[in-house]
């Protein structure tokens, strides 16, 4: 419950700060920079070395990968068919393709499925959503923000992107079963905990309620994919095709139905991929998701 309250407190606080003249207009860009270049690498160095890999865990891990990859094909196809700009297409791929599986997902899963459910939720989030953001998310942000780049230029931008560097370091630590001392881990955990409040403040600073905004149609399409189509796809694959009915599968499907990932939308905004639409995906997606999550929870009770 505290997480839900904090979400709206920081969003509202950021929204109020818009009207204070003493607040620099580029404050949200500074917050975005801190989230992407400081907090996100710290999270990678804290969480990834602790992941225990097991082939039996591919179902929850696969949720974020499936959702994002299909998002790439879905919005890229629509973008080419409807003549969208590359920045609009990239924005929708990232914002609709990644879910808020931790800050929003963890308290909901814990309340509904207890400690066992949290074990599955952690797998959906860490080797799933977080790793997708650090790899495919960065790739999409780079490709769709810069236009026609050579393979070498794209590889260079990704390779020297701080979150990707720390992701690779963290993966090597996992492979060699090495982790930092307790006080260093606490330092990274503390730094990483700033992701959500800072990102929400940034969103609040940029959130606009414009009745005539050109983004309403794209917002609706993005949320339709994230809140309805993604969990429907995972449900069809896991339950209908593969005949899986365990609580772990239910948790995986419910996590796939979470609102857009805050950090993912911040990444899109930082790369200039329709920042206004990115913030709207969070600002409107979170409250709307409470309704759609109830729908999916009731569906899952029938299997």
Coordinates of C-alpha atoms in Angstrom, one line a residue:
X1 CA 0.0 0.0 0.0
X2 CA 2.9 2.4 0.8
X3 CA 4.2 2.0 -2.7
X4 CA 0.8 3.0 -4.2
X5 CA 0.7 6.1 -2.1
X6 CA 4.3 7.1 -3.0
X7 CA 3.5 6.8 -6.7
X8 CA 0.8 9.4 -6.6
X9 CA 2.6 11.6 -4.0
X10 CA 5.7 12.0 -6.2
X11 CA 3.7 12.4 -9.4
X12 CA 1.5 15.1 -7.8
X13 CA 4.6 16.8 -6.2
X14 CA 6.3 16.9 -9.6
X15 CA 3.1 18.3 -11.2
X16 CA 2.9 21.0 -8.6
X17 CA 6.6 22.0 -9.1
X18 CA 5.8 22.9 -12.7
X19 CA 4.1 26.1 -11.5
X20 CA 7.1 27.2 -9.3
X21 CA 9.1 29.7 -11.3
X22 CA 12.3 29.1 -9.3
X23 CA 12.4 25.5 -10.5
X24 CA 14.7 25.4 -13.7
X25 CA 12.8 24.2 -16.8
X26 CA 15.5 21.5 -17.4
X27 CA 15.1 20.0 -14.0
X28 CA 13.4 16.9 -15.5
X29 CA 16.4 16.3 -17.8
X30 CA 18.8 16.4 -14.8
X31 CA 16.6 13.9 -12.9
X32 CA 16.5 11.7 -16.0
X33 CA 20.3 11.8 -16.3
X34 CA 20.7 10.7 -12.6
X35 CA 18.2 7.9 -13.1
X36 CA 19.8 6.5 -16.2
X37 CA 23.5 7.1 -15.5
X38 CA 23.7 6.6 -11.8
X39 CA 20.7 4.8 -10.2
X40 CA 20.2 2.2 -13.0
X41 CA 23.9 1.0 -13.0
X42 CA 23.8 0.8 -9.2
X43 CA 20.7 -1.5 -9.5
X44 CA 22.5 -3.7 -12.0
X45 CA 25.5 -4.2 -9.8
X46 CA 23.3 -5.0 -6.8
X47 CA 20.8 -7.4 -8.3
X48 CA 22.3 -9.3 -11.2
X49 CA 25.2 -11.0 -9.3
X50 CA 22.6 -12.6 -7.1
X51 CA 20.4 -14.2 -9.8
X52 CA 20.4 -18.0 -9.7
X53 CA 19.9 -19.3 -13.3
X54 CA 17.8 -22.4 -13.9
X55 CA 16.1 -23.6 -17.0
X56 CA 12.9 -24.3 -15.1
X57 CA 12.6 -20.5 -14.5
X58 CA 12.3 -19.6 -18.2
X59 CA 8.5 -19.1 -18.0
X60 CA 8.6 -16.0 -15.7
X61 CA 11.9 -14.8 -17.2
X62 CA 10.4 -15.0 -20.7
X63 CA 7.5 -12.7 -20.0
X64 CA 9.4 -9.4 -20.5
X65 CA 11.3 -10.7 -23.5
X66 CA 8.2 -12.0 -25.3
X67 CA 6.3 -8.8 -24.6
X68 CA 9.1 -6.5 -25.7
X69 CA 10.0 -8.5 -28.9
X70 CA 6.4 -8.6 -30.0
X71 CA 6.1 -4.9 -29.2
X72 CA 9.1 -4.3 -31.6
X73 CA 7.4 -6.1 -34.5
X74 CA 3.9 -4.7 -33.7
X75 CA 4.7 -1.0 -33.5
X76 CA 7.4 -1.2 -36.2
X77 CA 4.8 -2.6 -38.6
X78 CA 2.2 0.0 -37.7
X79 CA 4.7 2.8 -37.9
X80 CA 5.7 1.8 -41.4
X81 CA 2.1 1.2 -42.5
X82 CA 0.8 4.5 -41.0
X83 CA 3.8 6.7 -41.8
X84 CA 4.8 7.4 -38.2
X85 CA 8.1 9.1 -37.3
X86 CA 10.8 6.8 -36.1
X87 CA 10.8 8.6 -32.7
X88 CA 7.1 7.9 -32.2
X89 CA 7.6 4.2 -33.1
X90 CA 10.6 3.9 -30.8
X91 CA 8.7 5.6 -28.0
X92 CA 5.8 3.1 -28.3
X93 CA 8.0 0.1 -28.6
X94 CA 9.8 0.9 -25.3
X95 CA 7.0 2.4 -23.3
X96 CA 4.4 -0.3 -24.2
X97 CA 6.9 -3.1 -24.4
X98 CA 8.2 -2.8 -20.8
X99 CA 6.2 -3.3 -17.6
X100 CA 6.5 -1.9 -14.1
X101 CA 7.2 -5.3 -12.6
X102 CA 8.9 -4.2 -9.5
X103 CA 7.7 -1.0 -7.8
X104 CA 4.1 -1.5 -8.8
X105 CA 4.3 -5.3 -9.4
X106 CA 5.9 -6.5 -6.2
X107 CA 3.4 -5.1 -3.6
X108 CA 0.5 -6.4 -5.7
X109 CA 1.9 -9.8 -6.2
X110 CA 2.9 -10.1 -2.5
X111 CA -0.6 -9.1 -1.4
X112 CA -2.2 -11.7 -3.8
X113 CA 0.2 -14.6 -3.8
X114 CA 2.4 -14.1 -0.7
X115 CA 6.1 -15.0 -0.4
X116 CA 6.0 -17.7 -3.0
X117 CA 4.5 -15.3 -5.5
X118 CA 7.3 -12.9 -4.8
X119 CA 9.9 -15.4 -5.8
X120 CA 8.3 -15.6 -9.3
X121 CA 7.9 -11.8 -9.4
X122 CA 11.6 -11.3 -8.8
X123 CA 12.4 -13.5 -11.8
X124 CA 10.0 -11.6 -14.1
X125 CA 11.6 -8.4 -13.0
X126 CA 15.4 -8.9 -12.7
X127 CA 16.5 -11.3 -15.5
X128 CA 13.4 -10.3 -17.3
X129 CA 12.3 -6.6 -17.4
X130 CA 15.6 -5.2 -16.0
X131 CA 17.8 -7.1 -18.5
X132 CA 15.5 -6.3 -21.4
X133 CA 15.7 -2.6 -20.5
X134 CA 19.5 -2.8 -20.3
X135 CA 20.0 -4.5 -23.6
X136 CA 17.1 -4.4 -26.1
X137 CA 15.7 -1.2 -24.6
X138 CA 19.0 0.6 -25.1
X139 CA 19.3 -0.8 -28.6
X140 CA 15.8 0.4 -29.6
X141 CA 16.4 3.8 -28.1
X142 CA 19.7 4.2 -30.0
X143 CA 18.4 3.0 -33.3
X144 CA 15.1 5.0 -33.3
X145 CA 16.5 8.2 -32.0
X146 CA 19.5 8.6 -34.3
X147 CA 18.0 7.6 -37.7
X148 CA 20.2 5.7 -40.1
X149 CA 23.3 4.6 -38.3
X150 CA 25.8 1.9 -39.3
X151 CA 26.0 -1.3 -37.3
X152 CA 29.4 -0.1 -35.9
X153 CA 28.0 3.2 -34.8
X154 CA 25.0 1.5 -33.0
X155 CA 27.3 -1.0 -31.3
X156 CA 29.7 1.8 -30.2
X157 CA 26.8 3.8 -28.6
X158 CA 25.5 0.8 -26.8
X159 CA 28.9 -0.5 -25.7
X160 CA 29.8 2.9 -24.1
X161 CA 26.4 3.4 -22.5
X162 CA 27.1 3.3 -18.7
X163 CA 24.1 1.1 -17.8
X164 CA 25.2 -1.4 -20.4
X165 CA 28.8 -1.4 -19.2
X166 CA 27.7 -2.1 -15.6
X167 CA 25.2 -4.7 -16.9
X168 CA 28.1 -6.6 -18.5
X169 CA 30.2 -6.3 -15.4
X170 CA 27.4 -7.6 -13.3
X171 CA 26.8 -10.5 -15.6
X172 CA 30.5 -11.5 -15.4
X173 CA 30.2 -11.3 -11.6
X174 CA 27.3 -13.6 -11.8
X175 CA 29.1 -16.1 -14.0
X176 CA 32.1 -16.2 -11.6
X177 CA 29.9 -16.1 -8.5
X178 CA 31.4 -13.0 -7.2
X179 CA 29.7 -10.3 -5.2
X180 CA 30.7 -7.1 -3.4
X181 CA 31.1 -6.8 0.3
X182 CA 28.0 -6.1 2.4
X183 CA 28.7 -2.3 2.8
X184 CA 29.3 -1.9 -1.0
X185 CA 26.1 -3.8 -1.7
X186 CA 24.2 -1.5 0.7
X187 CA 25.7 1.5 -1.1
X188 CA 24.5 0.3 -4.5
X189 CA 21.1 -0.6 -3.1
X190 CA 20.7 2.8 -1.5
X191 CA 21.7 4.6 -4.8
X192 CA 19.4 2.4 -6.8
X193 CA 16.4 3.0 -4.5
X194 CA 16.4 6.5 -5.9
X195 CA 15.1 5.3 -9.3
X196 CA 11.4 5.4 -8.7
X197 CA 11.0 8.7 -6.7
X198 CA 13.3 10.6 -9.0
X199 CA 11.7 9.1 -12.1
X200 CA 8.2 9.9 -10.8
X201 CA 9.2 13.5 -10.0
X202 CA 10.5 13.9 -13.5
X203 CA 7.3 12.5 -15.0
X204 CA 5.2 14.9 -12.8
X205 CA 7.3 17.8 -13.9
X206 CA 6.5 17.0 -17.6
X207 CA 2.9 15.7 -17.3
X208 CA 0.4 17.9 -19.1
X209 CA -3.4 17.5 -19.4
X210 CA -4.1 18.8 -22.9
X211 CA -7.5 18.0 -24.3
X212 CA -6.4 18.7 -27.8
X213 CA -3.1 16.8 -27.5
X214 CA -2.0 14.9 -30.6
X215 CA -0.9 12.1 -28.3
X216 CA -4.2 10.8 -27.0
X217 CA -4.7 8.3 -29.9
X218 CA -1.1 7.0 -29.5
X219 CA -1.5 6.8 -25.7
X220 CA -4.6 4.7 -26.1
X221 CA -2.9 2.4 -28.5
X222 CA 0.2 2.0 -26.3
X223 CA -1.9 1.3 -23.2
X224 CA -4.1 -1.2 -25.1
X225 CA -1.0 -3.1 -26.1
X226 CA 0.6 -3.0 -22.6
X227 CA -2.5 -3.6 -20.4
X228 CA -4.6 -5.9 -22.6
X229 CA -2.7 -7.4 -25.5
X230 CA 0.5 -8.3 -23.7
X231 CA -1.1 -10.3 -20.9
X232 CA -3.5 -11.8 -23.5
X233 CA -0.5 -13.1 -25.5
X234 CA 1.2 -14.5 -22.4
X235 CA -2.0 -16.1 -21.3
X236 CA -2.5 -17.7 -24.7
X237 CA 1.1 -19.0 -24.9
X238 CA 1.4 -20.3 -21.4
X239 CA -2.2 -21.5 -20.6
X240 CA -3.8 -22.4 -23.9
X241 CA -0.7 -23.6 -25.9
X242 CA 1.6 -24.9 -23.2
X243 CA -1.2 -26.0 -20.7
X244 CA 0.6 -24.4 -17.7
X245 CA -1.7 -23.6 -14.7
X246 CA 0.5 -23.1 -11.7
X247 CA 0.5 -20.1 -9.4
X248 CA 3.9 -19.2 -10.9
X249 CA 2.3 -18.9 -14.3
X250 CA -0.6 -16.8 -12.8
X251 CA 2.0 -14.5 -11.3
X252 CA 3.8 -14.3 -14.6
X253 CA 0.7 -13.3 -16.5
X254 CA -0.3 -10.7 -13.9
X255 CA 3.1 -9.2 -14.0
X256 CA 2.8 -8.9 -17.8
X257 CA -0.3 -6.8 -17.2
X258 CA 1.5 -4.1 -15.1
X259 CA 1.5 -0.5 -16.2
X260 CA 4.4 0.8 -18.3
X261 CA 7.9 0.7 -16.7
X262 CA 8.8 4.1 -15.2
X263 CA 12.5 3.7 -16.0
X264 CA 11.7 2.5 -19.6
X265 CA 9.7 5.7 -20.2
X266 CA 12.5 7.8 -18.8
X267 CA 14.9 6.1 -21.1
X268 CA 12.7 6.9 -24.1
X269 CA 12.4 10.5 -22.9
X270 CA 16.1 10.9 -22.4
X271 CA 16.7 9.8 -26.0
X272 CA 14.2 12.3 -27.3
X273 CA 11.6 9.7 -28.2
X274 CA 8.4 11.7 -27.8
X275 CA 9.0 12.8 -24.1
X276 CA 5.5 14.1 -23.7
X277 CA 3.9 10.8 -24.8
X278 CA 6.4 8.9 -22.6
X279 CA 5.3 10.8 -19.5
X280 CA 1.6 10.3 -20.4
X281 CA 2.2 6.5 -20.6
X282 CA 3.2 6.5 -17.0
X283 CA 0.9 9.3 -15.7
X284 CA -2.3 7.7 -17.2
X285 CA -1.1 4.1 -17.4
X286 CA -0.6 3.5 -13.7
X287 CA -4.1 4.5 -12.5
X288 CA -5.8 2.8 -15.4
X289 CA -3.8 -0.4 -14.8
X290 CA -5.5 -0.9 -11.4
X291 CA -8.7 -1.5 -13.3
X292 CA -7.2 -3.8 -15.9
X293 CA -5.2 -5.7 -13.3
X294 CA -8.5 -6.5 -11.5
X295 CA -9.9 -7.9 -14.7
X296 CA -6.9 -10.1 -15.3
X297 CA -6.8 -11.3 -11.7
X298 CA -10.5 -12.4 -12.0
X299 CA -9.7 -14.2 -15.3
X300 CA -6.8 -16.1 -13.6
X301 CA -9.1 -17.2 -10.8
X302 CA -11.0 -19.3 -13.4
X303 CA -8.0 -21.4 -14.5

